[in-house]
mmCIF file of C-alpha atoms in Angstrom:
data_model
loop_
_atom_site.group_PDB
_atom_site.id
_atom_site.type_symbol
_atom_site.label_atom_id
_atom_site.label_comp_id
_atom_site.label_asym_id
_atom_site.label_seq_id
_atom_site.Cartn_x
_atom_site.Cartn_y
_atom_site.Cartn_z
ATOM 1 C CA MET A 45 15.946 -0.661 -49.403
ATOM 2 C CA THR A 46 15.958 2.784 -49.484
ATOM 3 C CA LEU A 47 18.171 5.155 -47.284
ATOM 4 C CA ALA A 48 15.009 6.590 -46.082
ATOM 5 C CA HIS A 49 13.170 2.863 -45.097
ATOM 6 C CA ALA A 50 17.109 2.072 -43.523
ATOM 7 C CA MET A 51 16.628 4.494 -41.074
ATOM 8 C CA ASN A 52 13.686 3.944 -40.031
ATOM 9 C CA THR A 53 13.678 0.379 -39.537
ATOM 10 C CA LYS A 54 17.187 1.128 -37.783
ATOM 11 C CA THR A 55 14.745 4.061 -35.951
ATOM 12 C CA GLN A 56 12.093 1.180 -34.666
ATOM 13 C CA ALA A 57 14.538 -1.610 -33.358
ATOM 14 C CA ALA A 58 16.287 0.755 -31.532
ATOM 15 C CA SER A 59 13.050 2.187 -29.661
ATOM 16 C CA LYS A 60 11.877 -1.311 -28.944
ATOM 17 C CA ILE A 61 12.200 -2.605 -25.180
ATOM 18 C CA LYS A 62 15.524 -4.807 -24.960
ATOM 19 C CA VAL A 63 15.059 -7.606 -23.063
ATOM 20 C CA LEU A 64 18.110 -9.813 -22.035
ATOM 21 C CA CYS A 65 16.246 -13.615 -20.620
ATOM 22 C CA VAL A 66 18.869 -15.412 -17.912
ATOM 23 C CA ASP A 67 17.669 -19.050 -17.357
ATOM 24 C CA ASP A 68 19.618 -22.282 -17.256
ATOM 25 C CA SER A 69 16.851 -23.993 -19.786
ATOM 26 C CA ALA A 70 17.748 -23.970 -23.369
ATOM 27 C CA LEU A 71 14.240 -24.376 -23.997
ATOM 28 C CA VAL A 72 12.697 -22.011 -21.689
ATOM 29 C CA ARG A 73 15.678 -19.295 -22.902
ATOM 30 C CA SER A 74 13.870 -20.067 -26.595
ATOM 31 C CA LEU A 75 10.622 -19.620 -25.396
ATOM 32 C CA MET A 76 10.721 -15.961 -23.766
ATOM 33 C CA THR A 77 12.714 -15.292 -26.971
ATOM 34 C CA GLU A 78 9.493 -16.553 -29.103
ATOM 35 C CA ILE A 79 7.427 -14.416 -26.656
ATOM 36 C CA ILE A 80 9.178 -11.681 -26.466
ATOM 37 C CA ASN A 81 10.052 -11.316 -30.373
ATOM 38 C CA SER A 82 6.045 -11.602 -31.034
ATOM 39 C CA GLN A 83 5.893 -8.139 -29.409
ATOM 40 C CA PRO A 84 5.514 -5.487 -31.165
ATOM 41 C CA ASP A 85 7.522 -3.460 -29.177
ATOM 42 C CA MET A 86 10.168 -5.488 -27.627
ATOM 43 C CA HIS A 87 12.974 -7.810 -28.241
ATOM 44 C CA VAL A 88 15.377 -10.111 -26.865
ATOM 45 C CA CYS A 89 19.053 -8.755 -27.385
ATOM 46 C CA ALA A 90 20.120 -11.545 -26.155
ATOM 47 C CA THR A 91 20.190 -14.678 -23.925
ATOM 48 C CA ALA A 92 21.986 -16.364 -21.031
ATOM 49 C CA PRO A 93 22.554 -19.617 -19.369
ATOM 50 C CA ASP A 94 23.824 -18.175 -15.755
ATOM 51 C CA PRO A 95 24.836 -14.805 -14.486
ATOM 52 C CA LEU A 96 28.247 -14.691 -15.149
ATOM 53 C CA VAL A 97 27.388 -14.640 -18.566
ATOM 54 C CA ALA A 98 25.250 -12.307 -18.399
ATOM 55 C CA ARG A 99 27.307 -9.872 -16.175
ATOM 56 C CA GLU A 100 29.240 -9.336 -19.841
ATOM 57 C CA LEU A 101 26.362 -9.252 -21.552
ATOM 58 C CA ILE A 102 24.432 -6.759 -19.281
ATOM 59 C CA LYS A 103 27.870 -4.768 -20.082
ATOM 60 C CA LEU A 104 27.918 -5.465 -23.795
ATOM 61 C CA HIS A 105 23.940 -4.682 -24.408
ATOM 62 C CA ASN A 106 22.808 -2.229 -21.916
ATOM 63 C CA PRO A 107 19.549 -4.362 -21.662
ATOM 64 C CA ASP A 108 16.399 -2.406 -20.942
ATOM 65 C CA VAL A 109 14.978 -5.250 -18.180
ATOM 66 C CA LEU A 110 16.159 -8.574 -17.384
ATOM 67 C CA THR A 111 14.308 -11.886 -17.046
ATOM 68 C CA LEU A 112 16.040 -14.003 -14.380
ATOM 69 C CA ASP A 113 15.488 -17.615 -13.312
ATOM 70 C CA VAL A 114 15.590 -18.314 -9.308
ATOM 71 C CA GLU A 115 17.727 -21.314 -9.461
ATOM 72 C CA MET A 116 20.525 -21.672 -11.394
ATOM 73 C CA PRO A 117 24.086 -23.165 -11.439
ATOM 74 C CA ARG A 118 27.281 -21.028 -10.896
ATOM 75 C CA MET A 119 25.655 -18.157 -9.118
ATOM 76 C CA ASP A 120 22.099 -18.760 -7.632
ATOM 77 C CA GLY A 121 19.610 -16.063 -8.849
ATOM 78 C CA LEU A 122 18.846 -14.386 -5.857
ATOM 79 C CA ASP A 123 22.789 -13.284 -4.918
ATOM 80 C CA PHE A 124 23.039 -12.208 -8.556
ATOM 81 C CA LEU A 125 19.957 -10.153 -8.140
ATOM 82 C CA GLU A 126 21.240 -8.937 -4.741
ATOM 83 C CA LYS A 127 24.745 -7.342 -6.132
ATOM 84 C CA LEU A 128 22.821 -6.362 -9.646
ATOM 85 C CA MET A 129 20.479 -3.900 -7.719
ATOM 86 C CA ARG A 130 23.545 -2.773 -5.600
ATOM 87 C CA LEU A 131 25.694 -2.207 -8.809
ATOM 88 C CA ARG A 132 23.675 -1.587 -11.621
ATOM 89 C CA PRO A 133 20.133 -1.338 -10.527
ATOM 90 C CA MET A 134 18.025 -2.499 -13.377
ATOM 91 C CA PRO A 135 13.946 -3.699 -14.238
ATOM 92 C CA VAL A 136 14.351 -7.300 -13.394
ATOM 93 C CA VAL A 137 11.798 -9.822 -14.018
ATOM 94 C CA MET A 138 11.832 -13.115 -12.370
ATOM 95 C CA VAL A 139 11.618 -16.670 -13.580
ATOM 96 C CA SER A 140 9.912 -18.514 -10.727
ATOM 97 C CA SER A 141 8.649 -22.305 -10.320
ATOM 98 C CA LEU A 142 5.126 -23.255 -8.519
ATOM 99 C CA THR A 143 6.917 -24.919 -5.505
ATOM 100 C CA GLU A 144 6.634 -23.942 -2.012
ATOM 101 C CA ARG A 145 10.597 -23.048 -2.216
ATOM 102 C CA GLY A 146 10.441 -21.059 -5.361
ATOM 103 C CA ASN A 147 6.941 -19.158 -3.635
ATOM 104 C CA GLU A 148 9.589 -18.263 -0.970
ATOM 105 C CA ILE A 149 12.820 -17.297 -3.225
ATOM 106 C CA THR A 150 10.675 -15.270 -5.575
ATOM 107 C CA LEU A 151 9.002 -13.296 -2.455
ATOM 108 C CA ARG A 152 12.412 -12.821 -1.568
ATOM 109 C CA ALA A 153 14.072 -11.882 -4.928
ATOM 110 C CA LEU A 154 10.893 -8.968 -4.625
ATOM 111 C CA GLU A 155 12.321 -7.871 -1.072
ATOM 112 C CA LEU A 156 15.845 -7.050 -2.811
ATOM 113 C CA GLY A 157 14.213 -4.991 -5.923
ATOM 114 C CA ALA A 158 12.983 -7.290 -8.888
ATOM 115 C CA VAL A 159 9.721 -5.828 -10.436
ATOM 116 C CA ASP A 160 7.473 -8.612 -11.133
ATOM 117 C CA PHE A 161 7.474 -12.474 -11.537
ATOM 118 C CA VAL A 162 6.186 -15.099 -13.610
ATOM 119 C CA THR A 163 6.197 -18.590 -12.909
ATOM 120 C CA LYS A 164 6.692 -21.524 -15.056
ATOM 121 C CA PRO A 165 4.831 -24.987 -15.073
ATOM 122 C CA LYS A 166 6.144 -27.954 -13.492
ATOM 123 C CA VAL A 167 4.937 -29.765 -17.031
ATOM 124 C CA GLY A 168 4.432 -29.193 -20.453
ATOM 125 C CA ILE A 169 6.706 -25.462 -20.026
ATOM 126 C CA ARG A 170 6.255 -25.246 -24.111
ATOM 127 C CA ASP A 171 2.420 -24.525 -24.168
ATOM 128 C CA GLY A 172 2.162 -23.350 -20.208
ATOM 129 C CA MET A 173 4.714 -20.668 -21.074
ATOM 130 C CA LEU A 174 2.880 -19.694 -24.360
ATOM 131 C CA ASP A 175 -0.372 -20.213 -22.725
ATOM 132 C CA TYR A 176 0.193 -16.858 -20.426
ATOM 133 C CA ALA A 177 2.435 -15.168 -23.164
ATOM 134 C CA GLU A 178 0.052 -11.860 -23.198
ATOM 135 C CA LYS A 179 0.872 -11.925 -18.859
ATOM 136 C CA LEU A 180 4.533 -12.036 -19.661
ATOM 137 C CA ALA A 181 4.994 -9.256 -22.003
ATOM 138 C CA ASP A 182 2.227 -7.216 -20.050
ATOM 139 C CA LYS A 183 4.762 -7.657 -17.016
ATOM 140 C CA VAL A 184 7.895 -6.732 -19.070
ATOM 141 C CA ARG A 185 6.262 -3.897 -20.727
ATOM 142 C CA ALA A 186 5.325 -3.009 -17.650
ATOM 143 C CA ALA A 187 9.102 -3.554 -15.752
ATOM 144 C CA SER A 188 10.783 -1.033 -18.505
ATOM 145 C CA ARG A 189 8.543 1.631 -16.857
ATOM 146 C CA ALA A 190 8.911 0.895 -13.868
ATOM 147 C CA ARG A 191 10.981 3.103 -11.221
ATOM 148 C CA VAL A 192 14.243 1.163 -9.876
ATOM 149 C CA LYS A 193 16.145 1.886 -6.596
ATOM 150 C CA GLN A 194 19.475 1.833 -6.186
ATOM 151 C CA THR A 195 19.963 -0.544 -2.610
ATOM 152 C CA THR A 196 22.626 -0.015 -0.388
ATOM 153 C CA HIS A 197 22.144 -3.873 1.775
ATOM 154 C CA ALA A 198 20.046 -6.495 1.334
ATOM 155 C CA PRO A 199 16.972 -5.639 3.268
ATOM 156 C CA SER A 200 16.427 -9.042 5.498
ATOM 157 C CA ALA A 201 12.989 -9.649 7.613
ATOM 158 C CA PRO A 202 13.821 -8.269 11.164
ATOM 159 C CA ALA A 203 15.678 -5.815 10.244
ATOM 160 C CA SER A 204 12.451 -4.238 8.431
ATOM 161 C CA ALA A 205 10.044 -5.080 11.033
ATOM 162 C CA THR A 206 12.300 -2.434 13.617
ATOM 163 C CA ALA A 207 12.516 0.094 10.384
ATOM 164 C CA HIS A 208 8.716 1.154 11.258
ATOM 165 C CA LYS A 209 7.500 3.300 13.827
ATOM 166 C CA PRO A 210 4.667 1.374 15.455
ATOM 167 C CA ALA A 211 0.999 3.289 15.222
ATOM 168 C CA PRO A 212 -0.735 3.601 18.770
ATOM 169 C CA HIS A 213 -3.289 1.570 19.708
ATOM 170 C CA PHE A 214 -6.780 2.378 18.765
ATOM 171 C CA ASN A 215 -8.926 3.973 22.548
ATOM 172 C CA ASN A 216 -12.633 3.676 20.995
ATOM 173 C CA PRO A 217 -13.266 0.418 20.265
ATOM 174 C CA LEU A 218 -16.193 1.053 17.859
ATOM 175 C CA VAL A 219 -13.581 2.166 15.381
ATOM 176 C CA SER A 220 -11.738 -1.180 14.845
ATOM 177 C CA THR A 221 -14.974 -3.187 14.915
ATOM 178 C CA GLU A 222 -17.222 -0.859 12.196
ATOM 179 C CA LYS A 223 -14.368 0.586 10.491
ATOM 180 C CA LEU A 224 -12.537 -1.335 7.428
ATOM 181 C CA VAL A 225 -9.427 -0.338 5.283
ATOM 182 C CA ILE A 226 -9.757 -2.170 1.910
ATOM 183 C CA VAL A 227 -6.644 -1.792 0.092
ATOM 184 C CA GLY A 228 -5.614 -3.334 -4.217
ATOM 185 C CA ALA A 229 -1.950 -3.249 -5.335
ATOM 186 C CA SER A 230 -0.608 -4.962 -8.525
ATOM 187 C CA THR A 231 3.099 -4.492 -9.788
ATOM 188 C CA GLY A 232 5.232 -3.374 -7.213
ATOM 189 C CA GLY A 233 2.268 -4.162 -4.222
ATOM 190 C CA THR A 234 3.706 -7.027 -2.117
ATOM 191 C CA GLU A 235 6.080 -4.391 -0.442
ATOM 192 C CA ALA A 236 4.521 -1.803 -0.590
ATOM 193 C CA ILE A 237 1.624 -3.374 1.133
ATOM 194 C CA ARG A 238 4.166 -4.397 3.476
ATOM 195 C CA GLU A 239 4.703 -1.367 4.218
ATOM 196 C CA VAL A 240 1.349 -0.240 4.970
ATOM 197 C CA LEU A 241 0.693 -3.112 7.045
ATOM 198 C CA MET A 242 3.801 -3.472 9.203
ATOM 199 C CA PRO A 243 2.859 -0.069 10.875
ATOM 200 C CA LEU A 244 -1.104 -0.784 11.999
ATOM 201 C CA PRO A 245 -1.356 -1.712 15.839
ATOM 202 C CA PRO A 246 -2.679 -4.739 16.956
ATOM 203 C CA ASP A 247 -5.989 -3.490 17.520
ATOM 204 C CA ALA A 248 -6.286 -1.673 13.705
ATOM 205 C CA PRO A 249 -9.582 -2.750 11.951
ATOM 206 C CA ALA A 250 -9.385 -5.109 10.123
ATOM 207 C CA VAL A 251 -7.965 -4.574 6.371
ATOM 208 C CA LEU A 252 -9.089 -6.713 2.745
ATOM 209 C CA ILE A 253 -6.620 -6.834 0.120
ATOM 210 C CA ALA A 254 -6.366 -7.592 -3.710
ATOM 211 C CA GLN A 255 -3.026 -7.623 -4.846
ATOM 212 C CA HIS A 256 -2.593 -9.343 -8.441
ATOM 213 C CA MET A 257 -0.715 -12.591 -8.059
ATOM 214 C CA PRO A 258 -1.170 -16.362 -9.124
ATOM 215 C CA PRO A 259 -2.203 -19.230 -6.717
ATOM 216 C CA GLY A 260 0.397 -20.797 -4.690
ATOM 217 C CA PHE A 261 1.948 -17.612 -3.885
ATOM 218 C CA THR A 262 -0.973 -15.138 -1.883
ATOM 219 C CA LYS A 263 -0.756 -18.025 1.090
ATOM 220 C CA SER A 264 3.547 -17.762 1.145
ATOM 221 C CA PHE A 265 2.685 -13.770 1.267
ATOM 222 C CA ALA A 266 1.066 -14.302 3.303
ATOM 223 C CA GLN A 267 2.172 -16.091 5.893
ATOM 224 C CA ARG A 268 5.291 -14.030 5.484
ATOM 225 C CA LEU A 269 3.678 -10.634 5.780
ATOM 226 C CA ASN A 270 2.011 -12.297 8.931
ATOM 227 C CA GLY A 271 6.042 -13.300 11.159
ATOM 228 C CA LEU A 272 6.510 -9.198 10.579
ATOM 229 C CA CYS A 273 3.662 -7.730 11.057
ATOM 230 C CA ARG A 274 1.608 -7.457 15.048
ATOM 231 C CA ILE A 275 -1.472 -7.730 13.181
ATOM 232 C CA THR A 276 -2.462 -10.986 12.170
ATOM 233 C CA VAL A 277 -2.177 -11.428 8.385
ATOM 234 C CA LYS A 278 -3.505 -14.443 6.474
ATOM 235 C CA GLU A 279 -4.908 -15.481 2.891
ATOM 236 C CA ALA A 280 -8.524 -15.368 3.144
ATOM 237 C CA GLU A 281 -11.352 -18.538 3.675
ATOM 238 C CA HIS A 282 -14.866 -18.449 2.348
ATOM 239 C CA GLY A 283 -17.417 -17.316 4.694
ATOM 240 C CA GLU A 284 -15.241 -16.135 7.465
ATOM 241 C CA ARG A 285 -16.125 -14.011 9.676
ATOM 242 C CA VAL A 286 -13.529 -10.888 9.003
ATOM 243 C CA LEU A 287 -11.981 -9.194 12.055
ATOM 244 C CA PRO A 288 -10.328 -5.909 13.993
ATOM 245 C CA GLY A 289 -6.564 -6.795 13.711
ATOM 246 C CA HIS A 290 -6.724 -9.514 11.203
ATOM 247 C CA ALA A 291 -5.695 -8.236 7.582
ATOM 248 C CA TYR A 292 -7.085 -10.918 4.660
ATOM 249 C CA ILE A 293 -5.411 -11.468 1.357
ATOM 250 C CA ALA A 294 -7.328 -12.923 -1.736
ATOM 251 C CA PRO A 295 -6.256 -15.628 -2.450
ATOM 252 C CA GLY A 296 -5.306 -15.916 -6.209
ATOM 253 C CA HIS A 297 -7.635 -18.301 -7.103
ATOM 254 C CA ALA A 298 -10.260 -16.110 -6.270
ATOM 255 C CA HIS A 299 -11.932 -13.002 -6.034
ATOM 256 C CA LEU A 300 -11.939 -11.965 -2.253
ATOM 257 C CA VAL A 301 -15.560 -10.050 -1.692
ATOM 258 C CA LEU A 302 -16.894 -8.626 0.962
ATOM 259 C CA ALA A 303 -19.976 -9.723 2.408
ATOM 260 C CA ARG A 304 -22.460 -9.294 5.434
ATOM 261 C CA SER A 305 -23.990 -11.794 7.771
ATOM 262 C CA GLY A 306 -26.137 -9.977 10.402
ATOM 263 C CA ALA A 307 -23.864 -6.917 12.292
ATOM 264 C CA ASN A 308 -20.613 -8.726 10.934
ATOM 265 C CA TYR A 309 -18.498 -8.632 8.008
ATOM 266 C CA VAL A 310 -17.892 -11.426 6.309
ATOM 267 C CA ALA A 311 -15.626 -12.535 3.441
ATOM 268 C CA HIS A 312 -16.749 -14.453 0.051
ATOM 269 C CA LEU A 313 -14.506 -15.695 -2.251
ATOM 270 C CA SER A 314 -15.358 -16.331 -5.384
ATOM 271 C CA ASP A 315 -15.202 -18.209 -8.755
ATOM 272 C CA ALA A 316 -16.625 -15.503 -11.548
ATOM 273 C CA PRO A 317 -14.452 -15.115 -14.407
ATOM 274 C CA PRO A 318 -11.695 -12.280 -14.459
ATOM 275 C CA VAL A 319 -12.793 -8.715 -14.508
ATOM 276 C CA ASN A 320 -10.090 -6.433 -16.049
ATOM 277 C CA ARG A 321 -8.119 -9.206 -16.799
ATOM 278 C CA HIS A 322 -7.299 -10.353 -13.041
ATOM 279 C CA ARG A 323 -8.544 -12.631 -10.451
ATOM 280 C CA PRO A 324 -8.130 -11.482 -7.777
ATOM 281 C CA SER A 325 -9.894 -8.156 -9.293
ATOM 282 C CA VAL A 326 -9.156 -5.025 -7.175
ATOM 283 C CA ASP A 327 -12.227 -3.624 -8.484
ATOM 284 C CA VAL A 328 -14.277 -6.627 -7.285
ATOM 285 C CA LEU A 329 -13.415 -6.059 -3.975
ATOM 286 C CA PHE A 330 -13.795 -2.300 -4.135
ATOM 287 C CA ARG A 331 -17.395 -3.045 -4.828
ATOM 288 C CA SER A 332 -18.376 -4.609 -2.613
ATOM 289 C CA ALA A 333 -16.791 -2.657 0.107
ATOM 290 C CA ALA A 334 -19.281 0.740 -1.627
ATOM 291 C CA GLN A 335 -22.275 -1.272 -1.012
ATOM 292 C CA HIS A 336 -21.257 -3.019 2.314
ATOM 293 C CA ALA A 337 -19.516 -1.012 4.018
ATOM 294 C CA GLY A 338 -19.783 2.249 2.428
ATOM 295 C CA LYS A 339 -18.530 5.080 4.630
ATOM 296 C CA ASN A 340 -17.111 2.752 7.362
ATOM 297 C CA ALA A 341 -14.080 1.878 4.683
ATOM 298 C CA ILE A 342 -11.352 3.433 3.803
ATOM 299 C CA GLY A 343 -9.992 2.743 -0.101
ATOM 300 C CA VAL A 344 -6.241 2.768 -0.579
ATOM 301 C CA ILE A 345 -4.909 2.085 -4.002
ATOM 302 C CA LEU A 346 -1.404 1.277 -4.890
ATOM 303 C CA THR A 347 1.359 0.965 -7.156
ATOM 304 C CA GLY A 348 0.379 -1.283 -9.843
ATOM 305 C CA MET A 349 0.009 -1.744 -14.240
ATOM 306 C CA GLY A 350 -3.147 -1.085 -15.312
ATOM 307 C CA ARG A 351 -6.843 0.520 -14.130
ATOM 308 C CA ASP A 352 -8.418 -2.110 -12.183
ATOM 309 C CA GLY A 353 -9.418 -0.653 -8.775
ATOM 310 C CA ALA A 354 -10.232 2.931 -10.381
ATOM 311 C CA ALA A 355 -13.498 2.235 -10.853
ATOM 312 C CA GLY A 356 -13.877 0.873 -7.720
ATOM 313 C CA LEU A 357 -12.472 2.776 -5.791
ATOM 314 C CA LEU A 358 -14.532 5.875 -7.589
ATOM 315 C CA GLU A 359 -17.953 3.950 -6.009
ATOM 316 C CA MET A 360 -16.339 3.805 -2.736
ATOM 317 C CA GLN A 361 -16.199 6.842 -2.320
ATOM 318 C CA GLN A 362 -18.941 8.250 -3.895
ATOM 319 C CA ALA A 363 -20.484 5.947 -1.746
ATOM 320 C CA GLY A 364 -19.190 7.839 1.491
ATOM 321 C CA ALA A 365 -15.677 6.740 1.683
ATOM 322 C CA TYR A 366 -12.477 7.732 2.302
ATOM 323 C CA THR A 367 -9.862 6.540 -0.269
ATOM 324 C CA LEU A 368 -6.469 7.001 -0.402
ATOM 325 C CA ALA A 369 -4.366 6.520 -4.118
ATOM 326 C CA GLN A 370 0.011 6.274 -3.959
ATOM 327 C CA ASP A 371 1.669 9.674 -5.754
ATOM 328 C CA GLU A 372 3.230 8.579 -8.710
ATOM 329 C CA ALA A 373 7.032 9.157 -7.248
ATOM 330 C CA SER A 374 6.794 6.471 -4.885
ATOM 331 C CA CYS A 375 5.334 3.832 -6.374
ATOM 332 C CA VAL A 376 6.717 1.132 -9.219
ATOM 333 C CA VAL A 377 4.337 1.603 -11.871
ATOM 334 C CA PHE A 378 2.644 4.683 -11.535
ATOM 335 C CA GLY A 379 -0.932 2.933 -12.889
ATOM 336 C CA MET A 380 -3.942 1.807 -11.366
ATOM 337 C CA PRO A 381 -3.102 5.155 -9.177
ATOM 338 C CA ARG A 382 -3.036 7.109 -11.910
ATOM 339 C CA GLU A 383 -6.056 5.559 -13.300
ATOM 340 C CA ALA A 384 -7.497 5.942 -10.274
ATOM 341 C CA ILE A 385 -7.397 9.809 -9.293
ATOM 342 C CA ALA A 386 -7.843 11.061 -13.300
ATOM 343 C CA MET A 387 -11.526 9.589 -12.201
ATOM 344 C CA GLY A 388 -11.930 12.012 -9.928
ATOM 345 C CA GLY A 389 -12.136 8.880 -7.143
ATOM 346 C CA ALA A 390 -9.078 9.405 -4.647
ATOM 347 C CA SER A 391 -9.825 12.362 -1.812
ATOM 348 C CA GLU A 392 -6.646 12.457 -1.383
ATOM 349 C CA ILE A 393 -2.660 11.195 -2.943
ATOM 350 C CA ALA A 394 0.240 10.297 -0.646
ATOM 351 C CA PRO A 395 3.411 8.800 -0.808
ATOM 352 C CA LEU A 396 4.045 5.163 0.563
ATOM 353 C CA SER A 397 6.117 6.278 3.036
ATOM 354 C CA GLU A 398 3.160 8.296 4.816
ATOM 355 C CA MET A 399 0.034 6.017 3.810
ATOM 356 C CA SER A 400 0.064 4.044 7.304
ATOM 357 C CA ARG A 401 0.175 7.656 8.909
ATOM 358 C CA ARG A 402 -2.951 8.981 6.907
ATOM 359 C CA VAL A 403 -4.827 5.709 7.140
ATOM 360 C CA MET A 404 -4.626 6.275 10.936
ATOM 361 C CA ALA A 405 -4.818 9.735 11.321
ATOM 362 C CA ARG A 406 -8.922 9.383 9.443
ATOM 363 C CA LEU A 407 -9.222 6.306 11.383
ATOM 364 C CA ALA A 408 -9.061 8.669 14.561
ATOM 365 C CA SER A 409 -11.078 10.915 13.445
ATOM 366 C CA MET A 410 -13.993 8.702 12.199
ATOM 367 C CA GLY A 411 -13.577 7.568 16.366
ATOM 368 C CA GLU A 412 -13.577 11.376 17.437
ATOM 369 C CA ARG A 413 -16.797 11.774 15.370
ATOM 370 C CA VAL A 414 -18.107 8.007 16.748
ATOM 371 C CA GLN A 415 -17.887 9.764 20.053
ATOM 372 C CA ARG A 416 -19.507 13.130 19.639
ATOM 373 C CA VAL A 417 -22.497 10.851 18.664
#
């Protein structure tokens, strides 16, 4: 090997995303290593059976991304994550089990600052994990580019619930019955959606949400938000009427589609093939809103990897809807909003902290126009 070739090889290795895998299962550690090392732009720099070993390996290898099992011996994954995000914040992808308890713990991990999560199948672990190798690699890739903030304390539901100044109630009922807010998000979206929904008043227009999330987690996510928000938050059901004061989250197994039944909006669920590799897809929801709500809708695209929702947001805008995109500084991953902005589909760009206020201000202006008519 020539000196130039050796130096080039070393440079390529240094430019790869360094991943530290933490899991008490030797099989999972081996599979994660196999999947990640098969990618041209990343490699596993080390593995650890528990957080105490991981702590030393973080100091030694300075990884770009950590994959962290939820339930481990010697130290719980959540306890470790909380300490990590307070003392040495870094991108973390949680590895969760497909159980009800696993869902709750994973959602708590996202609150604590984890960027994203992947799931371990209950049976057939090897085949199951290899089946979504590409999705795992995408999540690691997105996490390596994520903006991670240092936390000063562990957020809790009551504290979060009181942190938002409530938005005013609507005086014009036509605004809440005719208007809709349509939201799409992916990586980092669970916390972003919470930030958008919590300030909304009980009489807010209906909100329809497509968040990239696997089956099983969306119901737990909706229940968690329902306990925090003044509006009712639920997982969408096929054929149900879309009502003011409610937010409907697309189930992890289906596209959420807005439809009409006479004068009423109705939620439809579709098992059509994935769009942009996602089901639920943000584009599918946005396009249905463009078709059936037009200028009565406000479209909001939040943090997320990829381009899902960008074309749909443009279609909403072209149909007369007002559209907002989350700004780069407040995004965990500035992928979906960036693509929407680049296509010209965003009427306005706003930081996450301002998103609810901007939406409410736009709705208020719609109400003024209704009253003038």
